[in-house]
XYZ file of N, CA and C in Angstrom:
459
model
N -106.283 0.600 -41.767
C -106.673 -0.755 -41.473
C -107.395 -0.778 -40.136
N -108.528 -1.442 -40.088
C -109.351 -1.463 -38.893
C -108.958 -2.636 -37.989
N -108.797 -2.352 -36.715
C -108.440 -3.408 -35.769
C -109.663 -4.266 -35.466
N -109.462 -5.560 -35.452
C -110.559 -6.471 -35.125
C -110.280 -7.131 -33.792
N -111.323 -7.401 -33.076
C -111.196 -8.031 -31.779
C -111.101 -9.542 -31.968
N -110.095 -10.147 -31.354
C -109.897 -11.589 -31.456
C -110.595 -12.250 -30.280
N -111.322 -13.306 -30.549
C -112.050 -14.005 -29.497
C -111.083 -14.843 -28.663
N -111.254 -14.816 -27.347
C -110.388 -15.554 -26.434
C -110.730 -17.039 -26.487
N -109.714 -17.886 -26.711
C -109.945 -19.321 -26.857
C -109.243 -20.156 -25.792
N -108.420 -19.552 -24.949
C -107.651 -20.307 -23.967
C -108.431 -20.569 -22.690
N -107.714 -21.058 -21.685
C -108.300 -21.329 -20.373
C -107.979 -20.178 -19.425
N -108.709 -20.142 -18.324
C -108.465 -19.142 -17.289
C -107.923 -19.871 -16.059
N -106.750 -19.465 -15.597
C -106.115 -20.079 -14.436
C -106.060 -19.068 -13.299
N -106.408 -19.517 -12.094
C -106.228 -18.724 -10.878
C -105.246 -19.510 -10.015
N -104.092 -18.924 -9.747
C -103.010 -19.631 -9.063
C -102.697 -18.937 -7.748
N -102.605 -19.727 -6.677
C -102.240 -19.218 -5.360
C -100.720 -19.279 -5.225
N -100.099 -18.148 -4.933
C -98.634 -18.061 -4.851
C -98.088 -18.406 -3.468
N -98.941 -18.683 -2.505
C -98.492 -18.916 -1.133
C -97.472 -20.043 -1.065
N -96.329 -19.761 -0.473
C -95.249 -20.718 -0.237
C -94.711 -21.370 -1.503
N -94.836 -20.726 -2.638
C -94.258 -21.240 -3.879
C -92.967 -20.479 -4.169
N -92.001 -21.167 -4.765
C -90.760 -20.517 -5.165
C -91.060 -19.627 -6.373
N -90.724 -18.354 -6.281
C -91.141 -17.367 -7.273
C -90.594 -17.642 -8.671
N -89.335 -18.001 -8.793
C -88.753 -18.227 -10.113
C -89.417 -19.371 -10.854
N -89.657 -20.468 -10.161
C -90.312 -21.624 -10.784
C -91.755 -21.287 -11.143
N -92.434 -20.610 -10.239
C -93.817 -20.207 -10.486
C -93.895 -19.251 -11.676
N -92.954 -18.314 -11.748
C -92.954 -17.331 -12.830
C -92.706 -17.983 -14.185
N -91.800 -18.949 -14.243
C -91.523 -19.591 -15.530
C -92.711 -20.421 -15.996
N -93.389 -21.096 -15.074
C -94.569 -21.876 -15.457
C -95.724 -20.955 -15.846
N -95.846 -19.829 -15.164
C -96.877 -18.851 -15.511
C -96.610 -18.262 -16.894
N -95.353 -17.940 -17.182
C -94.999 -17.393 -18.494
C -95.337 -18.386 -19.600
N -95.099 -19.662 -19.356
C -95.420 -20.686 -20.352
C -96.927 -20.745 -20.597
N -97.722 -20.699 -19.517
C -99.183 -20.704 -19.666
C -99.654 -19.485 -20.459
N -99.052 -18.332 -20.192
C -99.433 -17.108 -20.897
C -99.095 -17.188 -22.383
N -97.926 -17.729 -22.704
C -97.522 -17.838 -24.104
C -98.373 -18.841 -24.873
N -99.000 -19.774 -24.160
C -99.901 -20.730 -24.804
C -101.280 -20.133 -25.041
N -101.490 -18.874 -24.634
C -102.751 -18.191 -24.913
C -103.765 -18.250 -23.795
N -103.342 -18.553 -22.579
C -104.254 -18.629 -21.443
C -104.243 -17.325 -20.658
N -105.306 -17.096 -19.888
C -105.346 -15.968 -18.959
C -104.958 -16.502 -17.587
N -104.081 -15.790 -16.902
C -103.590 -16.236 -15.601
C -103.794 -15.122 -14.584
N -104.371 -15.485 -13.440
C -104.527 -14.573 -12.317
C -103.759 -15.155 -11.140
N -102.845 -14.393 -10.590
C -102.078 -14.826 -9.426
C -102.621 -14.116 -8.192
N -102.888 -14.875 -7.140
C -103.357 -14.302 -5.883
C -102.324 -14.590 -4.796
N -102.358 -13.814 -3.733
C -101.396 -13.909 -2.631
C -99.963 -13.767 -3.138
N -99.732 -12.814 -4.022
C -98.406 -12.628 -4.624
C -97.356 -12.289 -3.574
N -97.753 -11.625 -2.517
C -96.786 -11.217 -1.495
C -96.264 -12.396 -0.687
N -96.917 -13.553 -0.770
C -96.507 -14.729 0.003
C -95.611 -15.678 -0.778
N -95.274 -15.338 -2.025
C -94.350 -16.166 -2.809
C -92.959 -16.051 -2.204
N -92.190 -17.127 -2.281
C -90.864 -17.161 -1.677
C -89.785 -16.984 -2.737
N -88.728 -16.282 -2.361
C -87.562 -16.132 -3.219
C -86.439 -16.894 -2.535
N -85.881 -17.885 -3.230
C -84.842 -18.696 -2.605
C -83.499 -17.983 -2.698
N -82.674 -18.222 -1.729
C -81.359 -17.591 -1.671
C -81.130 -17.015 -0.290
N -79.982 -16.422 -0.110
C -79.672 -15.792 1.169
C -80.259 -14.390 1.184
N -80.918 -14.045 2.273
C -81.657 -12.796 2.375
C -80.869 -11.563 2.002
N -79.637 -11.461 2.501
C -78.823 -10.280 2.235
C -78.505 -10.162 0.742
N -78.199 -11.286 0.093
C -77.881 -11.264 -1.340
C -79.094 -10.864 -2.173
N -80.266 -11.365 -1.799
C -81.500 -11.044 -2.522
C -81.780 -9.545 -2.425
N -81.713 -9.011 -1.212
C -82.002 -7.589 -0.995
C -80.990 -6.720 -1.738
N -79.711 -7.083 -1.691
C -78.680 -6.291 -2.374
C -78.909 -6.252 -3.879
N -79.247 -7.396 -4.478
C -79.424 -7.413 -5.936
C -80.656 -6.613 -6.355
N -81.737 -6.685 -5.574
C -82.929 -5.918 -5.933
C -82.767 -4.437 -5.625
N -81.980 -4.086 -4.595
C -81.711 -2.667 -4.326
C -80.949 -2.042 -5.484
N -80.022 -2.800 -6.063
C -79.295 -2.296 -7.229
C -80.252 -2.019 -8.378
N -81.213 -2.920 -8.599
C -82.168 -2.743 -9.693
C -83.075 -1.546 -9.445
N -83.545 -1.394 -8.209
C -84.481 -0.321 -7.877
C -83.798 1.041 -7.927
N -82.554 1.118 -7.473
C -81.874 2.402 -7.351
C -81.067 2.799 -8.580
N -80.944 1.921 -9.580
C -80.137 2.228 -10.757
C -80.746 3.375 -11.534
N -79.895 4.344 -11.919
C -80.372 5.477 -12.703
C -79.380 5.817 -13.795
N -79.919 6.243 -14.915
C -79.108 6.741 -16.018
C -78.617 8.132 -15.622
N -77.310 8.330 -15.642
C -76.753 9.611 -15.198
C -77.113 10.753 -16.155
N -77.158 10.468 -17.443
C -77.449 11.518 -18.412
C -78.902 11.963 -18.334
N -79.827 11.008 -18.231
C -81.245 11.346 -18.157
C -81.959 10.314 -17.278
N -82.167 10.615 -16.009
C -82.777 9.649 -15.098
C -84.173 9.187 -15.510
N -84.871 9.976 -16.336
C -86.206 9.567 -16.779
C -86.154 8.358 -17.704
N -85.006 8.107 -18.308
C -84.857 6.975 -19.217
C -84.419 5.708 -18.489
N -84.347 5.752 -17.181
C -83.927 4.597 -16.394
C -85.048 3.573 -16.298
N -84.692 2.293 -16.129
C -85.734 1.284 -15.914
C -86.394 1.497 -14.558
N -87.669 1.169 -14.468
C -88.410 1.368 -13.222
C -88.773 0.021 -12.613
N -88.341 -0.206 -11.395
C -88.704 -1.400 -10.634
C -89.545 -0.942 -9.451
N -90.779 -1.416 -9.382
C -91.665 -1.042 -8.292
C -91.255 -1.756 -7.008
N -91.656 -1.194 -5.880
C -91.407 -1.826 -4.593
C -92.619 -2.624 -4.117
N -93.767 -2.423 -4.764
C -94.984 -3.143 -4.374
C -94.869 -4.622 -4.729
N -95.281 -5.528 -3.832
C -95.120 -6.961 -4.090
C -95.806 -7.450 -5.362
N -97.038 -6.995 -5.633
C -97.735 -7.490 -6.823
C -97.078 -6.990 -8.105
N -96.622 -5.733 -8.118
C -95.940 -5.206 -9.298
C -94.569 -5.856 -9.490
N -93.916 -6.182 -8.381
C -92.611 -6.835 -8.438
C -92.739 -8.219 -9.076
N -93.762 -8.974 -8.674
C -94.001 -10.301 -9.253
C -94.336 -10.168 -10.737
N -95.151 -9.186 -11.073
C -95.531 -8.976 -12.474
C -94.306 -8.626 -13.321
N -93.399 -7.825 -12.792
C -92.186 -7.443 -13.518
C -91.268 -8.648 -13.714
N -91.187 -9.530 -12.716
C -90.353 -10.727 -12.832
C -90.890 -11.644 -13.924
N -92.209 -11.781 -13.999
C -92.813 -12.616 -15.041
C -92.618 -11.966 -16.407
N -92.700 -10.635 -16.475
C -92.485 -9.937 -17.742
C -91.096 -10.227 -18.304
N -90.121 -10.393 -17.408
C -88.766 -10.708 -17.844
C -88.641 -12.072 -18.493
N -89.624 -12.925 -18.281
C -89.611 -14.264 -18.875
C -90.461 -14.345 -20.136
N -90.973 -13.211 -20.583
C -91.788 -13.155 -21.800
C -91.072 -12.313 -22.857
N -91.326 -12.581 -24.142
C -90.795 -11.703 -25.186
C -91.692 -10.468 -25.309
N -91.703 -9.618 -24.277
C -92.711 -8.566 -24.131
C -92.593 -7.438 -25.152
N -91.514 -7.389 -25.901
C -91.387 -6.348 -26.920
C -91.962 -6.794 -28.260
N -92.330 -8.052 -28.361
C -92.926 -8.586 -29.585
C -94.431 -8.714 -29.390
N -95.217 -8.709 -30.460
C -96.678 -8.766 -30.331
C -97.181 -9.967 -29.528
N -96.555 -11.116 -29.718
C -96.960 -12.326 -28.993
C -96.767 -12.153 -27.481
N -95.641 -11.564 -27.094
C -95.360 -11.330 -25.687
C -96.239 -10.249 -25.085
N -96.562 -9.212 -25.875
C -97.450 -8.151 -25.384
C -98.832 -8.703 -25.078
N -99.343 -9.553 -25.980
C -100.659 -10.162 -25.749
C -100.627 -11.070 -24.525
N -99.542 -11.818 -24.377
C -99.414 -12.708 -23.226
C -99.379 -11.898 -21.931
N -98.633 -10.791 -21.928
C -98.507 -9.975 -20.721
C -99.827 -9.312 -20.345
N -100.641 -8.966 -21.339
C -101.954 -8.376 -21.059
C -102.891 -9.374 -20.391
N -102.642 -10.669 -20.578
C -103.491 -11.704 -19.988
C -103.070 -12.065 -18.566
N -102.126 -11.336 -17.993
C -101.653 -11.602 -16.635
C -102.245 -10.587 -15.665
N -102.791 -11.083 -14.554
C -103.295 -10.237 -13.476
C -102.691 -10.739 -12.174
N -102.185 -9.830 -11.356
C -101.549 -10.208 -10.097
C -102.206 -9.428 -8.965
N -102.562 -10.131 -7.882
C -103.201 -9.504 -6.724
C -102.420 -9.801 -5.455
N -102.441 -8.836 -4.533
C -101.990 -9.098 -3.170
C -103.223 -9.563 -2.412
N -103.138 -10.697 -1.760
C -104.305 -11.259 -1.096
C -105.244 -11.881 -2.117
N -106.459 -12.207 -1.666
C -107.470 -12.787 -2.552
C -108.628 -11.807 -2.637
N -108.894 -11.230 -3.824
C -110.015 -10.296 -3.947
C -111.352 -11.009 -3.781
N -112.372 -10.254 -3.416
C -113.698 -10.833 -3.173
C -114.314 -11.406 -4.440
N -113.891 -10.925 -5.602
C -114.478 -11.393 -6.859
C -114.002 -12.790 -7.260
N -112.977 -13.305 -6.588
C -112.434 -14.624 -6.926
C -112.799 -15.608 -5.829
N -113.378 -16.742 -6.223
C -113.734 -17.756 -5.225
C -112.462 -18.441 -4.732
N -112.416 -18.744 -3.446
C -111.203 -19.279 -2.839
C -111.001 -20.767 -3.093
N -112.004 -21.460 -3.607
C -111.867 -22.907 -3.782
C -111.497 -23.307 -5.205
N -111.454 -22.379 -6.147
C -111.209 -22.732 -7.535
C -109.796 -22.465 -8.016
N -108.788 -22.620 -7.163
C -107.417 -22.340 -7.564
C -106.843 -23.499 -8.367
N -106.037 -23.182 -9.372
C -105.346 -24.205 -10.153
C -104.119 -24.666 -9.372
N -103.808 -25.920 -9.488
C -102.636 -26.475 -8.810
C -101.454 -26.442 -9.768
N -100.366 -25.837 -9.317
C -99.132 -25.841 -10.096
C -98.097 -26.540 -9.235
N -97.486 -27.556 -9.793
C -96.521 -28.347 -9.032
C -95.147 -27.680 -9.064
N -94.789 -27.040 -7.973
C -93.443 -26.499 -7.806
C -93.010 -26.845 -6.396
N -91.743 -26.669 -6.130
C -91.284 -26.887 -4.767
C -91.838 -25.777 -3.892
N -92.259 -26.126 -2.704
C -92.749 -25.104 -1.791
C -91.578 -24.552 -0.978
N -91.844 -23.512 -0.243
C -90.809 -22.864 0.560
C -90.243 -23.831 1.596
N -91.079 -24.689 2.136
C -90.629 -25.604 3.185
C -89.674 -26.670 2.649
N -89.740 -26.955 1.349
C -88.864 -27.968 0.772
C -87.481 -27.415 0.452
N -87.281 -26.119 0.599
C -85.976 -25.518 0.340
C -85.296 -25.271 1.679
N -84.118 -24.699 1.634
C -83.426 -24.394 2.874
C -84.013 -23.142 3.518
N -83.546 -22.814 4.679
C -84.126 -21.742 5.485
C -83.842 -20.341 4.952
N -83.026 -20.208 3.918
C -82.637 -18.889 3.443
C -83.690 -18.161 2.637
N -84.803 -18.806 2.314
C -85.811 -18.175 1.456
C -86.507 -17.035 2.193
N -86.853 -15.987 1.448
C -87.619 -14.881 2.017
C -88.818 -14.625 1.118
N -89.871 -14.064 1.674
C -91.075 -13.812 0.883
C -90.937 -12.493 0.124
N -91.786 -12.316 -0.872
C -91.780 -11.077 -1.653
C -92.181 -9.906 -0.758
N -93.068 -10.157 0.197
C -93.487 -9.106 1.127
C -92.303 -8.615 1.962
N -91.481 -9.540 2.462
C -90.303 -9.153 3.240
C -89.319 -8.358 2.379
N -89.143 -8.797 1.129
C -88.255 -8.076 0.213
C -88.771 -6.664 -0.038
N -90.073 -6.531 -0.250
C -90.662 -5.215 -0.510
C -90.474 -4.284 0.679
N -90.633 -4.812 1.881
C -90.423 -3.999 3.085
C -88.983 -3.510 3.154
N -88.031 -4.384 2.825
C -86.619 -4.001 2.890
C -86.242 -3.025 1.778
N -87.032 -3.007 0.693
C -86.791 -2.049 -0.390
C -87.458 -0.707 -0.119
N -88.296 -0.638 0.938
C -88.902 0.633 1.315
C -90.399 0.704 1.163
N -91.062 -0.395 0.824
C -92.519 -0.385 0.685
C -93.159 -0.526 2.059
N -94.164 0.291 2.327
C -94.874 0.226 3.604
C -96.072 -0.706 3.447
N -95.991 -1.910 3.990
C -97.072 -2.887 3.886
C -98.184 -2.480 4.830
N -99.426 -2.459 4.292
C -100.570 -2.044 5.114
C -101.332 -3.224 5.604
């Protein structure tokens, strides 16, 4: 059976993650992806994770360091890079093992900073609580990545 290329019919969204709560942003992004849209996230390292800093770091360290004792190659892989970390969190909100979820995940692009190919004035507005509207315990994805061992350049 020959594979045919399906024409893209959805919208293209470019979303700025600066000072947005990551969980809320990720769930809204997952919904847009499942509706058949292409989503590009910029400034992924500036997204905020709500909670107490020590608890956040401890839970992600467990995920990053977990290994299967019988065969470590079969262990799940959690990246320390901020853009890959955001992409993995969004993947957890998609049915990525099913064809619909695989297609949705392929339509997701995540960047640290704003690449030159994307205009800075055409960002889509997503209504979520910002970091300032939460309590002081929130930390950014960049801070989390540094504490997990990523060297930010």
